[in-house]
Amino acid sequence: PAPCVILTSEKLNKLKRHEQFLLLNAHRQNDVYSTYSGWQLYDLLEAVGALGKMRYITVISHDGFRKDYDRHEIYNPFPRTVFYGDMDRKKFLGDCPPWVVYPDKLPVGVESGKEIPGEQRLILADSKNGKPLVPLGRNEEGKLTGEGPLRTILPLRKNAPPDQSMKTSNPECPNPFNENNHHNSGDCARGVIAIAVHPLPKGTKEPDWQSKADELLQSGSVMIFGAIEVETPIKTSKTP
């Protein structure tokens, strides 16, 4: 198997945290503004000695979903975006149902029509609006519920106001679905349990993360394997 390390929640919490307020723009569901907190993927990969060798990573969810992220997305901040408030008001919606969800309280400095303050990065989040992420599960119909304990959060690649769901049939509703917008919600992997760092060392294969999937999910841990230095110590945060 490829070199492998498991970052438990205890080890993760020794790393510097990052918090950001952003929009998750969806194809078929509501568009949601939230504050996510966790760790930059850059910092996680640096902690396991992966930055020098990495070409890209594959994030693996408990249900087997896989999502690739490239070096540019890991190394660089994303463009600043504008906060679009009041899109849930009758004055804006008319007779159309609301599709943009806002938190009960906006972060300090966030104002409608202005750029959202703070740096936007690709992160592995464990909290949303100050509360732990609801663990990934399934309802009675077999549909996935929850998003945690760990979820990757990919910011928008370009600024645009929240658009309608692609399922919306009323052409009179404002901000119709625009396929050219970045719908980043689908780029955010839920229930993350493992991260493959490519290229895997020659002659190696993925470790058996499947047998540990339930344990990783329940404990809020993540297995990182591939082009890493297993002996690299986990750096502790210098911030309080």
PDB file of N, CA and C in Angstrom, residues 45-81:
ATOM      1  N   LEU A  45      -1.845  19.396   3.698  1.00  0.00           N
ATOM      2  CA  LEU A  45      -0.876  18.705   2.872  1.00  0.00           C
ATOM      3  C   LEU A  45       0.553  19.066   3.268  1.00  0.00           C
ATOM      4  N   GLU A  46       0.762  20.300   3.681  1.00  0.00           N
ATOM      5  CA  GLU A  46       2.082  20.691   4.170  1.00  0.00           C
ATOM      6  C   GLU A  46       2.434  19.898   5.433  1.00  0.00           C
ATOM      7  N   ALA A  47       1.447  19.668   6.291  1.00  0.00           N
ATOM      8  CA  ALA A  47       1.675  18.970   7.549  1.00  0.00           C
ATOM      9  C   ALA A  47       2.111  17.518   7.356  1.00  0.00           C
ATOM     10  N   VAL A  48       1.741  16.919   6.213  1.00  0.00           N
ATOM     11  CA  VAL A  48       2.136  15.527   5.954  1.00  0.00           C
ATOM     12  C   VAL A  48       3.219  15.437   4.879  1.00  0.00           C
ATOM     13  N   GLY A  49       3.859  16.568   4.574  1.00  0.00           N
ATOM     14  CA  GLY A  49       4.987  16.575   3.648  1.00  0.00           C
ATOM     15  C   GLY A  49       4.627  16.269   2.217  1.00  0.00           C
ATOM     16  N   ALA A  50       3.447  16.727   1.770  1.00  0.00           N
ATOM     17  CA  ALA A  50       2.974  16.356   0.434  1.00  0.00           C
ATOM     18  C   ALA A  50       3.172  17.436  -0.625  1.00  0.00           C
ATOM     19  N   LEU A  51       3.476  18.658  -0.234  1.00  0.00           N
ATOM     20  CA  LEU A  51       3.440  19.758  -1.196  1.00  0.00           C
ATOM     21  C   LEU A  51       4.471  19.620  -2.313  1.00  0.00           C
ATOM     22  N   GLY A  52       5.649  19.120  -1.991  1.00  0.00           N
ATOM     23  CA  GLY A  52       6.706  19.052  -3.000  1.00  0.00           C
ATOM     24  C   GLY A  52       6.434  18.052  -4.106  1.00  0.00           C
ATOM     25  N   LYS A  53       5.728  16.971  -3.792  1.00  0.00           N
ATOM     26  CA  LYS A  53       5.513  15.886  -4.748  1.00  0.00           C
ATOM     27  C   LYS A  53       4.139  15.911  -5.409  1.00  0.00           C
ATOM     28  N   MET A  54       3.208  16.607  -4.814  1.00  0.00           N
ATOM     29  CA  MET A  54       1.809  16.533  -5.237  1.00  0.00           C
ATOM     30  C   MET A  54       1.572  17.147  -6.613  1.00  0.00           C
ATOM     31  N   ARG A  55       0.806  16.440  -7.424  1.00  0.00           N
ATOM     32  CA  ARG A  55       0.303  16.985  -8.695  1.00  0.00           C
ATOM     33  C   ARG A  55      -1.162  17.373  -8.554  1.00  0.00           C
ATOM     34  N   TYR A  56      -1.925  16.515  -7.910  1.00  0.00           N
ATOM     35  CA  TYR A  56      -3.323  16.809  -7.601  1.00  0.00           C
ATOM     36  C   TYR A  56      -3.753  15.862  -6.488  1.00  0.00           C
ATOM     37  N   ILE A  57      -4.937  16.093  -5.923  1.00  0.00           N
ATOM     38  CA  ILE A  57      -5.450  15.194  -4.894  1.00  0.00           C
ATOM     39  C   ILE A  57      -6.840  14.705  -5.284  1.00  0.00           C
ATOM     40  N   THR A  58      -7.210  13.564  -4.732  1.00  0.00           N
ATOM     41  CA  THR A  58      -8.569  13.041  -4.853  1.00  0.00           C
ATOM     42  C   THR A  58      -9.139  12.896  -3.460  1.00  0.00           C
ATOM     43  N   VAL A  59     -10.228  13.591  -3.207  1.00  0.00           N
ATOM     44  CA  VAL A  59     -10.907  13.502  -1.920  1.00  0.00           C
ATOM     45  C   VAL A  59     -11.978  12.416  -2.022  1.00  0.00           C
ATOM     46  N   ILE A  60     -12.024  11.539  -1.007  1.00  0.00           N
ATOM     47  CA  ILE A  60     -12.927  10.390  -1.028  1.00  0.00           C
ATOM     48  C   ILE A  60     -13.935  10.513   0.108  1.00  0.00           C
ATOM     49  N   SER A  61     -15.215  10.392  -0.233  1.00  0.00           N
ATOM     50  CA  SER A  61     -16.283  10.450   0.761  1.00  0.00           C
ATOM     51  C   SER A  61     -16.649   9.046   1.241  1.00  0.00           C
ATOM     52  N   HIS A  62     -17.352   8.994   2.351  1.00  0.00           N
ATOM     53  CA  HIS A  62     -17.753   7.723   2.943  1.00  0.00           C
ATOM     54  C   HIS A  62     -18.581   6.880   1.985  1.00  0.00           C
ATOM     55  N   ASP A  63     -19.384   7.536   1.140  1.00  0.00           N
ATOM     56  CA  ASP A  63     -20.241   6.798   0.206  1.00  0.00           C
ATOM     57  C   ASP A  63     -19.518   6.425  -1.091  1.00  0.00           C
ATOM     58  N   GLY A  64     -18.215   6.733  -1.162  1.00  0.00           N
ATOM     59  CA  GLY A  64     -17.433   6.380  -2.344  1.00  0.00           C
ATOM     60  C   GLY A  64     -17.303   7.485  -3.368  1.00  0.00           C
ATOM     61  N   PHE A  65     -18.008   8.597  -3.168  1.00  0.00           N
ATOM     62  CA  PHE A  65     -17.880   9.741  -4.077  1.00  0.00           C
ATOM     63  C   PHE A  65     -16.434  10.240  -4.077  1.00  0.00           C
ATOM     64  N   ARG A  66     -15.938  10.600  -5.265  1.00  0.00           N
ATOM     65  CA  ARG A  66     -14.574  11.101  -5.391  1.00  0.00           C
ATOM     66  C   ARG A  66     -14.577  12.448  -6.099  1.00  0.00           C
ATOM     67  N   LYS A  67     -13.709  13.329  -5.631  1.00  0.00           N
ATOM     68  CA  LYS A  67     -13.593  14.653  -6.239  1.00  0.00           C
ATOM     69  C   LYS A  67     -12.126  15.043  -6.304  1.00  0.00           C
ATOM     70  N   ASP A  68     -11.675  15.432  -7.506  1.00  0.00           N
ATOM     71  CA  ASP A  68     -10.285  15.851  -7.700  1.00  0.00           C
ATOM     72  C   ASP A  68     -10.148  17.358  -7.526  1.00  0.00           C
ATOM     73  N   TYR A  69      -9.013  17.776  -6.951  1.00  0.00           N
ATOM     74  CA  TYR A  69      -8.650  19.186  -6.860  1.00  0.00           C
ATOM     75  C   TYR A  69      -7.211  19.335  -7.331  1.00  0.00           C
ATOM     76  N   ASP A  70      -6.957  20.369  -8.144  1.00  0.00           N
ATOM     77  CA  ASP A  70      -5.606  20.517  -8.701  1.00  0.00           C
ATOM     78  C   ASP A  70      -4.744  21.439  -7.842  1.00  0.00           C
ATOM     79  N   ARG A  71      -3.474  21.548  -8.219  1.00  0.00           N
ATOM     80  CA  ARG A  71      -2.519  22.336  -7.446  1.00  0.00           C
ATOM     81  C   ARG A  71      -2.944  23.804  -7.335  1.00  0.00           C
ATOM     82  N   HIS A  72      -3.473  24.349  -8.421  1.00  0.00           N
ATOM     83  CA  HIS A  72      -3.866  25.752  -8.414  1.00  0.00           C
ATOM     84  C   HIS A  72      -4.951  26.002  -7.368  1.00  0.00           C
ATOM     85  N   GLU A  73      -5.912  25.098  -7.270  1.00  0.00           N
ATOM     86  CA  GLU A  73      -6.997  25.266  -6.302  1.00  0.00           C
ATOM     87  C   GLU A  73      -6.502  25.134  -4.865  1.00  0.00           C
ATOM     88  N   ILE A  74      -5.449  24.349  -4.671  1.00  0.00           N
ATOM     89  CA  ILE A  74      -4.901  24.128  -3.329  1.00  0.00           C
ATOM     90  C   ILE A  74      -3.973  25.266  -2.905  1.00  0.00           C
ATOM     91  N   TYR A  75      -3.172  25.773  -3.832  1.00  0.00           N
ATOM     92  CA  TYR A  75      -2.139  26.756  -3.506  1.00  0.00           C
ATOM     93  C   TYR A  75      -2.662  28.187  -3.434  1.00  0.00           C
ATOM     94  N   ASN A  76      -3.727  28.490  -4.153  1.00  0.00           N
ATOM     95  CA  ASN A  76      -4.080  29.896  -4.366  1.00  0.00           C
ATOM     96  C   ASN A  76      -5.432  30.283  -3.771  1.00  0.00           C
ATOM     97  N   PRO A  77      -5.555  31.559  -3.343  1.00  0.00           N
ATOM     98  CA  PRO A  77      -6.864  32.057  -2.924  1.00  0.00           C
ATOM     99  C   PRO A  77      -7.783  32.197  -4.128  1.00  0.00           C
ATOM    100  N   PHE A  78      -9.085  32.173  -3.877  1.00  0.00           N
ATOM    101  CA  PHE A  78     -10.080  32.309  -4.936  1.00  0.00           C
ATOM    102  C   PHE A  78     -10.478  33.778  -5.075  1.00  0.00           C
ATOM    103  N   PRO A  79     -11.084  34.148  -6.202  1.00  0.00           N
ATOM    104  CA  PRO A  79     -11.463  35.552  -6.416  1.00  0.00           C
ATOM    105  C   PRO A  79     -12.435  36.054  -5.347  1.00  0.00           C
ATOM    106  N   ARG A  80     -12.342  37.348  -5.057  1.00  0.00           N
ATOM    107  CA  ARG A  80     -13.300  37.965  -4.157  1.00  0.00           C
ATOM    108  C   ARG A  80     -14.674  37.964  -4.819  1.00  0.00           C
ATOM    109  N   THR A  81     -15.714  37.734  -4.035  1.00  0.00           N
ATOM    110  CA  THR A  81     -17.079  37.740  -4.561  1.00  0.00           C
ATOM    111  C   THR A  81     -17.942  38.705  -3.758  1.00  0.00           C
TER     112      THR A  81
END
